[in-house]
Coordinates of C-alpha atoms and ligand atoms in Angstrom, one line a residue:
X68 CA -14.4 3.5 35.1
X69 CA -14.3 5.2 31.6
X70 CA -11.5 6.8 30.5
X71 CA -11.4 10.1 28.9
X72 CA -10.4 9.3 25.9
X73 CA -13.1 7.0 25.7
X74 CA -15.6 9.0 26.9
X75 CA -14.7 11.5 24.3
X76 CA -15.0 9.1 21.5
X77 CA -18.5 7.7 22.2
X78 CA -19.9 11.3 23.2
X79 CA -18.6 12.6 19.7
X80 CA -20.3 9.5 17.9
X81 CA -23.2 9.6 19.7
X82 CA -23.6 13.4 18.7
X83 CA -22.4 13.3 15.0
X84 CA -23.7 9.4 13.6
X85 CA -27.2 10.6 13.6
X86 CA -26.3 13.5 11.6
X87 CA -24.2 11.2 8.6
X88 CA -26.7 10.7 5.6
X89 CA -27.8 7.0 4.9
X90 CA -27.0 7.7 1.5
X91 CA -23.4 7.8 2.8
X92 CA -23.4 4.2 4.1
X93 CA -24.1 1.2 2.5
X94 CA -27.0 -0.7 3.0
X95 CA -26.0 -4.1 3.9
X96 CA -22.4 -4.1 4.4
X97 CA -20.6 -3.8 8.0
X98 CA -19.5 0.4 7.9
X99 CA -18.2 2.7 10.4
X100 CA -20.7 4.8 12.7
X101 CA -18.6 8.1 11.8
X102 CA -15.3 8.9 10.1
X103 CA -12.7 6.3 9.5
X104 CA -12.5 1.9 9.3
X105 CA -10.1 0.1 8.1
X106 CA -9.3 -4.0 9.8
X107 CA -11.9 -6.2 10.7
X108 CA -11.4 -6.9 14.3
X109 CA -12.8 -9.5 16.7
X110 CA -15.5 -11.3 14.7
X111 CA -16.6 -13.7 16.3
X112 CA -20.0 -15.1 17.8
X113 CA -20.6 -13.9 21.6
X114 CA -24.3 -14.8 23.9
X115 CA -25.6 -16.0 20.2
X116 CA -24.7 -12.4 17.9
X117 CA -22.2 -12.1 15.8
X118 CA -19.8 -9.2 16.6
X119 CA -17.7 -7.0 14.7
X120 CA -15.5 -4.9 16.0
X121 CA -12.9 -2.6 13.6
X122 CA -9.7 -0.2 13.4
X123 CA -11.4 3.3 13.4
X124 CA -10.9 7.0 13.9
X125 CA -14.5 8.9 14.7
X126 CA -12.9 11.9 14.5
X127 CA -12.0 11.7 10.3
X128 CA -12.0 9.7 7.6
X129 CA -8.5 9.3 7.5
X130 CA -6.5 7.2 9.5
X131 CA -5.3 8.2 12.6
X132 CA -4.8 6.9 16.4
X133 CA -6.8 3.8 16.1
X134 CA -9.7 3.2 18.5
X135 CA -11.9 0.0 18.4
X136 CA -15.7 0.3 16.7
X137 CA -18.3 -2.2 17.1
X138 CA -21.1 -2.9 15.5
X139 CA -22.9 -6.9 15.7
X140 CA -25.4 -8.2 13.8
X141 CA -27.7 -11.7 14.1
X142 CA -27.6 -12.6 10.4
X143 CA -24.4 -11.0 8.9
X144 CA -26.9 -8.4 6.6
X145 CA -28.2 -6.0 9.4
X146 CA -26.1 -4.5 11.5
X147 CA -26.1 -2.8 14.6
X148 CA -24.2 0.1 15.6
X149 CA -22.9 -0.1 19.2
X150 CA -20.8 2.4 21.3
X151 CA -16.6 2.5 20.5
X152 CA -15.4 -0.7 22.3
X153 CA -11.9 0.5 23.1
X154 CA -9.6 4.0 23.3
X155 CA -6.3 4.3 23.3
X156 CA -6.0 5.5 27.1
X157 CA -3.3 3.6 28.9
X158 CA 0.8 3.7 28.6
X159 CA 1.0 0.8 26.9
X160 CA -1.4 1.9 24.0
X161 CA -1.4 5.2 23.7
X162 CA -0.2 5.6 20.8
X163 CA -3.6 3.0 18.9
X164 CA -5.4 -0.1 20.0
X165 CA -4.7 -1.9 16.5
X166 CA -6.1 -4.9 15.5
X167 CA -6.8 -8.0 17.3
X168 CA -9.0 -11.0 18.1
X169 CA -12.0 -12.0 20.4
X170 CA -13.6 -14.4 22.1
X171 CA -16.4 -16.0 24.5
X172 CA -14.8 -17.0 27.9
X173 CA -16.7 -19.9 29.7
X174 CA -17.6 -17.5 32.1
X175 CA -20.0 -15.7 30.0
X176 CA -17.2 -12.2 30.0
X177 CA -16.1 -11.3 26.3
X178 CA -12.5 -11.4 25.9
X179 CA -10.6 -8.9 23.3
X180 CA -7.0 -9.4 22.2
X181 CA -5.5 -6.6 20.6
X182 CA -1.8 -4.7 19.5
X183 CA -1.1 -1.8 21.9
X184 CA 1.2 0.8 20.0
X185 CA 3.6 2.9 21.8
X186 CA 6.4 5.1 20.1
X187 CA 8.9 6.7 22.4
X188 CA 11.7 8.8 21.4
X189 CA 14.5 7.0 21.0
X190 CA 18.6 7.5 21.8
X191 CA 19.4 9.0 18.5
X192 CA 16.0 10.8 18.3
X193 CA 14.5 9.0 16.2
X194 CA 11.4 7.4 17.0
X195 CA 11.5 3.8 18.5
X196 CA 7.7 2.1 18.0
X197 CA 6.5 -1.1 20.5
X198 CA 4.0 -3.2 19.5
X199 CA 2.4 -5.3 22.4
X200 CA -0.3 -7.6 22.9
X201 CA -2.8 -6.5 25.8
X202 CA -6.6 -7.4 27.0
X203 CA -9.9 -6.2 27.3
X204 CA -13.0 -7.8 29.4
X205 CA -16.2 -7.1 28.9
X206 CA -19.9 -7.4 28.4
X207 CA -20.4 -7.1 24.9
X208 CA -20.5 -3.3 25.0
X209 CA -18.9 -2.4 27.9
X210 CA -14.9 -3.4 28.5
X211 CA -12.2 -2.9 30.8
X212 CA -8.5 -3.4 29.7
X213 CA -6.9 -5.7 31.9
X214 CA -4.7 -5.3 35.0
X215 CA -1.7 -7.4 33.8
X216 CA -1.8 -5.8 30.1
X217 CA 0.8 -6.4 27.8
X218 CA 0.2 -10.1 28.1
X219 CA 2.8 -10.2 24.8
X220 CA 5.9 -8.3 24.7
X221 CA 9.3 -8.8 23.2
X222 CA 9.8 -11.5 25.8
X223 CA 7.6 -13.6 23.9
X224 CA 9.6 -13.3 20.6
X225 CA 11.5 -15.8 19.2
X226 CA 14.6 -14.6 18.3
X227 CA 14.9 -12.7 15.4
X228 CA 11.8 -11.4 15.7
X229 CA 11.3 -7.2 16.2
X230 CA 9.3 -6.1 18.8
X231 CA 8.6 -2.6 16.4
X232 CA 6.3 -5.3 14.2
X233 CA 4.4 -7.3 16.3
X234 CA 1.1 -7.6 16.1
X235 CA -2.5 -8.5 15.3
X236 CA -3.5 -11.3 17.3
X237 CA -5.8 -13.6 16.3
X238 CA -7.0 -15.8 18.9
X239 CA -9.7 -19.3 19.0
X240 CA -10.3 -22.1 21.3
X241 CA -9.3 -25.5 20.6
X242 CA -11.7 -28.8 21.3
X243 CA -9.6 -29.7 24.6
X244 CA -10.6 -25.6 26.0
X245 CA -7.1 -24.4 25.6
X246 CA -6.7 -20.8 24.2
X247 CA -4.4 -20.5 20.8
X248 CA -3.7 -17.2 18.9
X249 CA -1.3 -16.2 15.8
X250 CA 0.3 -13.3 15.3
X251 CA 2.6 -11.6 13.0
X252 CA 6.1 -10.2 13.1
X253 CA 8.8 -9.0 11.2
X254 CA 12.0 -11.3 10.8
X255 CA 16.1 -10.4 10.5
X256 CA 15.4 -10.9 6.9
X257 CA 13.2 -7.8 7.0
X258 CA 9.9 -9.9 5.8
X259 CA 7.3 -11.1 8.0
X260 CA 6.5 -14.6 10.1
X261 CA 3.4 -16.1 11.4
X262 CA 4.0 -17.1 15.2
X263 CA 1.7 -19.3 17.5
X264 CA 0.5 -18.6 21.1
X265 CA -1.1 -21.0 23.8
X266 CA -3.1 -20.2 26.8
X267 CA -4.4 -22.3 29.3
X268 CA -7.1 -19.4 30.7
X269 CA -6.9 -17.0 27.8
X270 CA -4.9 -14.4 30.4
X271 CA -1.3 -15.8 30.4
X272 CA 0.1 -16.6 26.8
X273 CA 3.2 -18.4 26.2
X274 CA 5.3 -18.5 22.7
X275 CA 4.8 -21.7 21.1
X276 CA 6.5 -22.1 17.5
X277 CA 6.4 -20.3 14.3
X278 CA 3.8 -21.5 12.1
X279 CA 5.0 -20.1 8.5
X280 CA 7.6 -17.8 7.8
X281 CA 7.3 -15.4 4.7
X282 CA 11.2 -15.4 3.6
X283 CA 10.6 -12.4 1.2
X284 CA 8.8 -15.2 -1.0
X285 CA 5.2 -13.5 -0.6
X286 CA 5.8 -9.9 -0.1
X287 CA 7.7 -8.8 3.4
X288 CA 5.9 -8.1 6.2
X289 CA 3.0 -9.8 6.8
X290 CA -0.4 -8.6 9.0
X291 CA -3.6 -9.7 10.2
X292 CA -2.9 -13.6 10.0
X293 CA -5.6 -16.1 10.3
X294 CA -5.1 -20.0 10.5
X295 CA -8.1 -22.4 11.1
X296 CA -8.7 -26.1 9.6
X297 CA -11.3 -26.3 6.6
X298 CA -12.4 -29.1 5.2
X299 CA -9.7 -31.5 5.8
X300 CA -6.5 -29.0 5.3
X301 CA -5.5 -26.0 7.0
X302 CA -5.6 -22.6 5.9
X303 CA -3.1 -19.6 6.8
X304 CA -4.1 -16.1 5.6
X305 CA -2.2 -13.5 5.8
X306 CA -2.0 -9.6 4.2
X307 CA 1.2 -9.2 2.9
X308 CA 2.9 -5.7 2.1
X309 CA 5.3 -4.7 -0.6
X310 CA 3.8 -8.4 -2.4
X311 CA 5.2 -8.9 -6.3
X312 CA 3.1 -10.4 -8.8
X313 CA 3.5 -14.1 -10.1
X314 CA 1.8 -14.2 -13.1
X315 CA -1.8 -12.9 -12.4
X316 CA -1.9 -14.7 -9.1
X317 CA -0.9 -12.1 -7.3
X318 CA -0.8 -8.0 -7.4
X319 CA 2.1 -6.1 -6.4
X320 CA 1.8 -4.1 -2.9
X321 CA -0.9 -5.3 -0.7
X322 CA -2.5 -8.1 -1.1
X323 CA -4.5 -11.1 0.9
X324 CA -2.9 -14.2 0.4
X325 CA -4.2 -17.7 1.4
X326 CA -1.6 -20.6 1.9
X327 CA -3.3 -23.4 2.4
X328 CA -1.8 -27.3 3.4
X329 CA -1.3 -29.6 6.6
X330 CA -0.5 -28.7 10.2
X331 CA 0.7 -31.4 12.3
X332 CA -0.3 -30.5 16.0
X333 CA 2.7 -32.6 17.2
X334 CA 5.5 -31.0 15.6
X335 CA 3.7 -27.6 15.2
X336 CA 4.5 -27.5 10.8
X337 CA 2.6 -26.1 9.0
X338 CA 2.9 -27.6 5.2
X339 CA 2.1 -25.3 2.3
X340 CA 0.7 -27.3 -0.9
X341 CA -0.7 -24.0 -2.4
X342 CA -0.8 -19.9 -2.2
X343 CA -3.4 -18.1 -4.0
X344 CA -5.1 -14.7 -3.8
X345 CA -7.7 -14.5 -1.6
X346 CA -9.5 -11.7 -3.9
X347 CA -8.9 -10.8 -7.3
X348 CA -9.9 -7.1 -7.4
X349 CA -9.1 -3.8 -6.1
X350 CA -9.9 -3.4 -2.6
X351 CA -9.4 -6.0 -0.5
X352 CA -7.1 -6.9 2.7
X353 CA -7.4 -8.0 6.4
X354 CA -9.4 -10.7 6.5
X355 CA -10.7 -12.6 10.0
X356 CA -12.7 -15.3 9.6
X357 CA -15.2 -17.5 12.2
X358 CA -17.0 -20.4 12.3
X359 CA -20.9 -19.7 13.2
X360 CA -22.6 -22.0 15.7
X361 CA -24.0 -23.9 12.7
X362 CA -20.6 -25.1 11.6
X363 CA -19.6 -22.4 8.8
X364 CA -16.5 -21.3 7.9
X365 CA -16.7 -16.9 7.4
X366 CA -14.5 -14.6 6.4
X367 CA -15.0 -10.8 6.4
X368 CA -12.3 -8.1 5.1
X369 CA -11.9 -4.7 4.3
X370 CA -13.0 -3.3 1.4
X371 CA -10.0 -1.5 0.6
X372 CA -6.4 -1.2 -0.3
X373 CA -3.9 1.0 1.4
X374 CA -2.9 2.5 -2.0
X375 CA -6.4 3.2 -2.9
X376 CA -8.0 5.2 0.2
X377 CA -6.7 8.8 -0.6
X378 CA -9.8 7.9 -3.5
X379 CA -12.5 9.4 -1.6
X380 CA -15.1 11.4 -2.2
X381 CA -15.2 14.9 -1.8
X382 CA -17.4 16.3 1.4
X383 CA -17.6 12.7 3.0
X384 CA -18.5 11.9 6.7
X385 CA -17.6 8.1 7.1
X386 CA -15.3 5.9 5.1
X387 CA -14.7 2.7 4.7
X388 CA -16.5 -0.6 4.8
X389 CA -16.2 -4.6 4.9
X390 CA -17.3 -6.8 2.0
X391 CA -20.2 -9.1 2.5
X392 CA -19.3 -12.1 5.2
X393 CA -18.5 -15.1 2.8
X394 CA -18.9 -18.5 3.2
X395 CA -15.0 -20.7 2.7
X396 CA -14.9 -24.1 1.8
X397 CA -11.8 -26.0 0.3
X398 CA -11.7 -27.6 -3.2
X399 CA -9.1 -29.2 -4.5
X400 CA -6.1 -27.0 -3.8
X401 CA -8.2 -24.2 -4.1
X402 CA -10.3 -22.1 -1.3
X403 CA -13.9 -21.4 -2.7
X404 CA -16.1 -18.0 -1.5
X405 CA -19.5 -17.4 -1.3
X406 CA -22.0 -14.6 -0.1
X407 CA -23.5 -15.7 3.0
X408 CA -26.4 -17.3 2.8
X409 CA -28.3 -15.4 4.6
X410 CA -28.2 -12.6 1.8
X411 CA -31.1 -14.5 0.0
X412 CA -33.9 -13.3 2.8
X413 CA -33.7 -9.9 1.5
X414 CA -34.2 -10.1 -1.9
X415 CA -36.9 -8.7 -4.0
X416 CA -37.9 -7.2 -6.9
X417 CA -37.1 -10.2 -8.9
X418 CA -35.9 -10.5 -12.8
X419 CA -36.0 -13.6 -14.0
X420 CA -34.9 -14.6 -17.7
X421 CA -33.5 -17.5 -19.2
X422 CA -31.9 -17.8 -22.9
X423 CA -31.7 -14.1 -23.2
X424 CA -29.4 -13.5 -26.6
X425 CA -27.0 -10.8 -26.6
X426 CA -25.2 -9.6 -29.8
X427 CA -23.9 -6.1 -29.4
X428 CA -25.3 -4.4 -26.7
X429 CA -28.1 -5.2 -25.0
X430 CA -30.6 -3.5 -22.3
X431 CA -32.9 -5.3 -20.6
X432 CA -36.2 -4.1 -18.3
X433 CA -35.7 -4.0 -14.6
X434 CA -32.4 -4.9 -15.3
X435 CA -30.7 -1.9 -13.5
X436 CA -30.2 -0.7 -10.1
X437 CA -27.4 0.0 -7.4
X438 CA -28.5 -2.3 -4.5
X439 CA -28.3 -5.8 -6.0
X440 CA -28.0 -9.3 -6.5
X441 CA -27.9 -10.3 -10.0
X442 CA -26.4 -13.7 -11.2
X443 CA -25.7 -14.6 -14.9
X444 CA -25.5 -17.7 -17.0
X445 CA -23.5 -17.5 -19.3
X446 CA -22.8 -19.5 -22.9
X447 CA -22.3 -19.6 -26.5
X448 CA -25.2 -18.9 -28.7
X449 CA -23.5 -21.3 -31.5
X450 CA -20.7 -23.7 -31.7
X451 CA -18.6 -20.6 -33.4
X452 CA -19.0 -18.7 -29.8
X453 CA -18.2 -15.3 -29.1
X454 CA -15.1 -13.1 -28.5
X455 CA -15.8 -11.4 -25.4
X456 CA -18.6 -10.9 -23.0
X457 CA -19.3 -7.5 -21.1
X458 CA -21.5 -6.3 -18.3
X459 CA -21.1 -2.5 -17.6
X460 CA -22.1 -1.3 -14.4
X461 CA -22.8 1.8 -12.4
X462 CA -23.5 4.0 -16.0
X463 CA -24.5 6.7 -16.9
X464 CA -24.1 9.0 -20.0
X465 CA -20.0 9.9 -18.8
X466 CA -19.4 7.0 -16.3
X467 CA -18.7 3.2 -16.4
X468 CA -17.2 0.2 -15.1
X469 CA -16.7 -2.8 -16.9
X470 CA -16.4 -6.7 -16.1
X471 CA -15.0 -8.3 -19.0
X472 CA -15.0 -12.6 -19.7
X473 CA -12.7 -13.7 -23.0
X474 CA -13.1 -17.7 -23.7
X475 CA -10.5 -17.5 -25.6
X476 CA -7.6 -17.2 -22.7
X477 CA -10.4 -17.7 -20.2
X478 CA -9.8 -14.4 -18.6
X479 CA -11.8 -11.9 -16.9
X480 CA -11.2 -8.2 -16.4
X481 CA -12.6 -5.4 -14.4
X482 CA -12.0 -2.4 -15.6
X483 CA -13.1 0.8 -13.4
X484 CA -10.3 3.6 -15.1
X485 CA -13.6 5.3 -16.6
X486 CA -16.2 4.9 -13.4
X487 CA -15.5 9.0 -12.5
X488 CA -13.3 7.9 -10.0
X489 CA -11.1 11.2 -8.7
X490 CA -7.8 10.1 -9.5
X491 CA -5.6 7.6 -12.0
X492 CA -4.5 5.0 -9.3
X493 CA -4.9 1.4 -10.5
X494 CA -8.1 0.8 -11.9
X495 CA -7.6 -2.4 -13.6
X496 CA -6.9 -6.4 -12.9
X497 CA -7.1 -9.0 -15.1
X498 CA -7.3 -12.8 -13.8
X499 CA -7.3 -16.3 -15.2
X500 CA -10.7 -18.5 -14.4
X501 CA -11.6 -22.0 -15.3
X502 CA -11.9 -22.7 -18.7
X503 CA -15.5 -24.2 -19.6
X504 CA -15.9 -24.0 -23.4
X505 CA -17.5 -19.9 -23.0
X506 CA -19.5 -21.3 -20.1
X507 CA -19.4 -18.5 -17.2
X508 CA -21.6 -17.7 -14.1
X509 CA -20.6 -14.5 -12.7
X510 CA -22.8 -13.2 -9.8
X511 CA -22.5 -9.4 -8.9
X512 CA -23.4 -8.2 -5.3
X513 CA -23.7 -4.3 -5.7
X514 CA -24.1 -1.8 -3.0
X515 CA -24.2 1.7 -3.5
X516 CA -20.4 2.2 -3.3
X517 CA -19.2 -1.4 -3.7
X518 CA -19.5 -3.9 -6.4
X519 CA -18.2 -7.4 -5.5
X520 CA -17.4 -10.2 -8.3
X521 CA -18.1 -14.0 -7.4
X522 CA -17.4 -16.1 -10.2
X523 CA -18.2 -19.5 -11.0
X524 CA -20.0 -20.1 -7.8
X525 CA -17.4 -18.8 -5.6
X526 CA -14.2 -20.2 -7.5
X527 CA -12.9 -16.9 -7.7
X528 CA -14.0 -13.2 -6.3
X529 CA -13.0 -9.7 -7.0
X530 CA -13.8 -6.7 -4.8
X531 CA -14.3 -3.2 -5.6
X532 CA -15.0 0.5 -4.6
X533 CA -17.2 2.5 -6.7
X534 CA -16.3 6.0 -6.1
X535 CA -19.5 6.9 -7.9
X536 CA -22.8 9.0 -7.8
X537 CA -25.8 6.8 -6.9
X538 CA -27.6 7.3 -9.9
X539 CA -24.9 6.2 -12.3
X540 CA -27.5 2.7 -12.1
X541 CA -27.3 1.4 -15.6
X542 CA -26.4 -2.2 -16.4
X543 CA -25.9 -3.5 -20.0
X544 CA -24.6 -6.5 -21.6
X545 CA -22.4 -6.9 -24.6
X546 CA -20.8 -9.6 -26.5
X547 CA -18.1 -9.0 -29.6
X548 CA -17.4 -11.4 -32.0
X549 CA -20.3 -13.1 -31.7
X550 CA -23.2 -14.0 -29.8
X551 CA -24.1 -15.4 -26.4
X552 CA -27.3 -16.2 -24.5
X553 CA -27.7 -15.9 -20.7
X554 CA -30.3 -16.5 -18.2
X555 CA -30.5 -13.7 -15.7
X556 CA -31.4 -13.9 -12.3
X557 CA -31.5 -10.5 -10.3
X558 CA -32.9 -8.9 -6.9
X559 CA -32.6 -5.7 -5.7
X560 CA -31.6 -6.1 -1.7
X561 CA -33.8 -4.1 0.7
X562 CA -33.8 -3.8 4.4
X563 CA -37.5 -3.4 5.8
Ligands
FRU162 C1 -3.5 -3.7 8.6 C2 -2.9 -2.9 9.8 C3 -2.6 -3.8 10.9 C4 -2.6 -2.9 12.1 C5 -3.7 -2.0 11.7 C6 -3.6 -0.5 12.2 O1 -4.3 -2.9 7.8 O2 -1.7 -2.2 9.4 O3 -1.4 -4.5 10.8 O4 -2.9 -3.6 13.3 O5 -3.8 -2.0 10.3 O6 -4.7 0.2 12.0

């Protein structure tokens, strides 16, 4: 049976969706059906779709007492908007269903993992918070929590561990059918740990070891962890809070961090042989990843940064999206992102131009636009090369936002503090990229409210929000102290 709460959610989204402007949403990105997203939950393939399920209030577009939206999609581009999945309705999550995991069960049921939140008064008055791990079945659109929910409670901590931080499950199957999920806590030296869970039926869990712990050493607490192997290694993500910068690897407060090394199965350690930003930009955090039938590592995230969200526009009706799904591999040391592949069907409206020379600024025909897909090729027009390179983006006669490449210390910058955005938050990162003698490929996936940076096929990204009118579509290059040439290569993206 439906609960009320549940009821309540899907009758208000079924009533007020159809009434939020297109305009408002972007075109090929993963958004909300009404008010609030935040955390990617539950991606993961189920009877051959991809489905996405996410942290979201219908009732605002702030956050609020998390419910679960859904939306799935067959090729990661279009998506569909299905009912909310989950309410908070039940003791043990009355206070939020917060983020979690999903899965296929070998009896064709869907299986959701998520945190239930409870806060009860406590001795002193103040407010004592649980976090537990409960379960939903279902169809793919219709789910029941389970009987025995929480499956994980402060039982299943290893000691040290606070049951008031514990959550985000993140769960997979393993080649011999046995159930695995990570999930986070926070540790008696008030930062955060990454602990492993194994099930033999994806029902009853058991504590199993602690895969990394954060030891203040990349910001405290830690959420939404992810751990999957990749191209010979293993990768842990994780989203830390309160993070401090090391160099420009990292920025401080919250972040996405990927640790990437060994794990030996036997001994359950997990090796770390590097940590890097997962994105370089502004708004970014909470990733999940999965691997698609055909064998591809994908990561999704939110498109957004916890410091960042009071940013929105005035008189909105939804907020929030997820970047584009991206394709992980491992190089080196280094973990590599690319849009998925399946972006390529829906270009058109192609500009094609090689050896273009830019000294100054430049404009170029057809070259504009807000829904896009535009790669550039970037090198020195002489052996004296250039100073800097510019693109600015999203212009108009008041507003801009800049993506900025120096050869010199082979360092790009985005720079949004003049793109009309409503208030004087951080608008700026700068980050080091592979030196190749002024040589740079930057590739720019635009849509409406979103501009996301891939760089060097996928060596480095940057994600940001565009707080900013649709038609602020200008683009023009620039190059100081000196010249450049670059070929262009750019689509506009439409949905038929
Ligand atoms: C991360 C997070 C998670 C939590 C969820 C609540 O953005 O704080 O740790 O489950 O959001 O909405």
């Amino acid at each position: 049976m439906m609960s009320e709460a549940l009821r309540k959610a899907r009758e208000f989204e079924q009533a007020n969706a159809p009434r939020v402007p297109e305009t408002e949403r972007p075109v090929f990105h993963a958004a909300p059906a009404i008010g609030w997203m935040n955390d990617p939950n539950g991606f993961s393939f189920y009877r051959g779709e991809c489905h996405l399920f996410y942290q979201y209030n219908p009732y605002s577009t702030h956050w609020d007492t998390m419910h679960w939206g859904h939306l799935k999609t067959k090729d990661f581009i279009r998506w569909e908007r299905l009912p909310a999945a989950l309410a908070p309705d039940n003791d043990y999550d009355r206070d939020g269903c917060w983020s979690g995991g999903a899965i296929e069960l070998p009896d064709g049921r869907q299986l959701l993992i998520y945190t239930g939140l409870r806060k009860t008064p406590g001795h002193d008055g103040a407010e004592q918070v649980r976090q537990t791990q409960c379960l939903a079945v279902g169809d793919g659109r219709d789910y029941e929590k389970y009987a025995g929910n929480p499956v994980l409670t402060a039982e299943n901590l290893p000691e040290g561990c606070s049951p008031s931080d514990f959550r985000d499950p993140k769960l997979w199957r393993e080649p011999d059918g046995t159930y695995r999920a990570v999930t986070v806590s926070r540790t008696e030296d008030d930062s955060g740990a990454v602990l492993l869970y194994a099930s033999e039926d994806g029902f009853a869990w058991r504590f199993e070891g602690v895969v990394a712990r954060c030891r203040n050493e990349y910001g405290k607490m830690w959420e939404c962890p992810d751990f999957f192997p990749l191209d010979g290694r293993h990768v842990l993500m994780v989203s830390p809070m309160e993070m401090q910068p090391s160099g420009l690897e990292f920025h401080a407060g919250y972040g996405a961090a990927c640790l990437i090394g060994r794990y030996d199965p036997e001994t359950r350690t997990f090796s770390r042989e590097n940590a890097q930003s997962i994105d370089y930009g502004l708004d970014f955090y909470a990733t999940q990843t999965l691997e698609t039938p055909d064998g591809r590592r994908v990561m999704i995230a939110w498109m957004q940064n916890w410091t960042s969200v009071s940013c929105q526009p005035r008189g909105i009706r939804c907020y929030g999206m997820m970047t584009i799904p991206r394709e992980l591999s491992v190089r080196g040391n280094r973990l590599i992102q690319n849009p998925v592949r399946e972006l390529e069907r829906y270009r058109t409206e192609p500009v094609r131009l090689q050896n273009v020379p830019v000294e100054g600024e430049v404009t170029l025909q057809g070259v504009r636009g807000r829904v896009l897909d535009m790669t550039l090729s970037v090198s020195p027009a002489s052996e004296s090369g250039y100073d800097c390179f510019k693109v600015h983006l999203a212009q108009d006669g008041e507003r801009v936002t800049t993506v900025r490449y120096k050869p010199g210390p082979s360092l790009i910058r985005i720079d949004r503090s003049r793109c009309g955005a409503p208030y004087d938050i951080v608008h700026v990162r700068n980050f080091p990229v592979r030196q190749r003698n002024g040589k740079i490929k930057l590739r720019f996936i635009m849509d409406r409210q979103s501009l996301e940076l891939f760089v060097n096929d996928g060596e480095q990204a940057a994600s940001l929000l565009l707080p900013v009118p649709e038609s602020a579509d200008g683009i023009s290059f620039e190059t100081n102290g000196g010249a450049a040439r670059m070929d262009i290569e750019k689509y506009a993206i439409e949905l038929p």
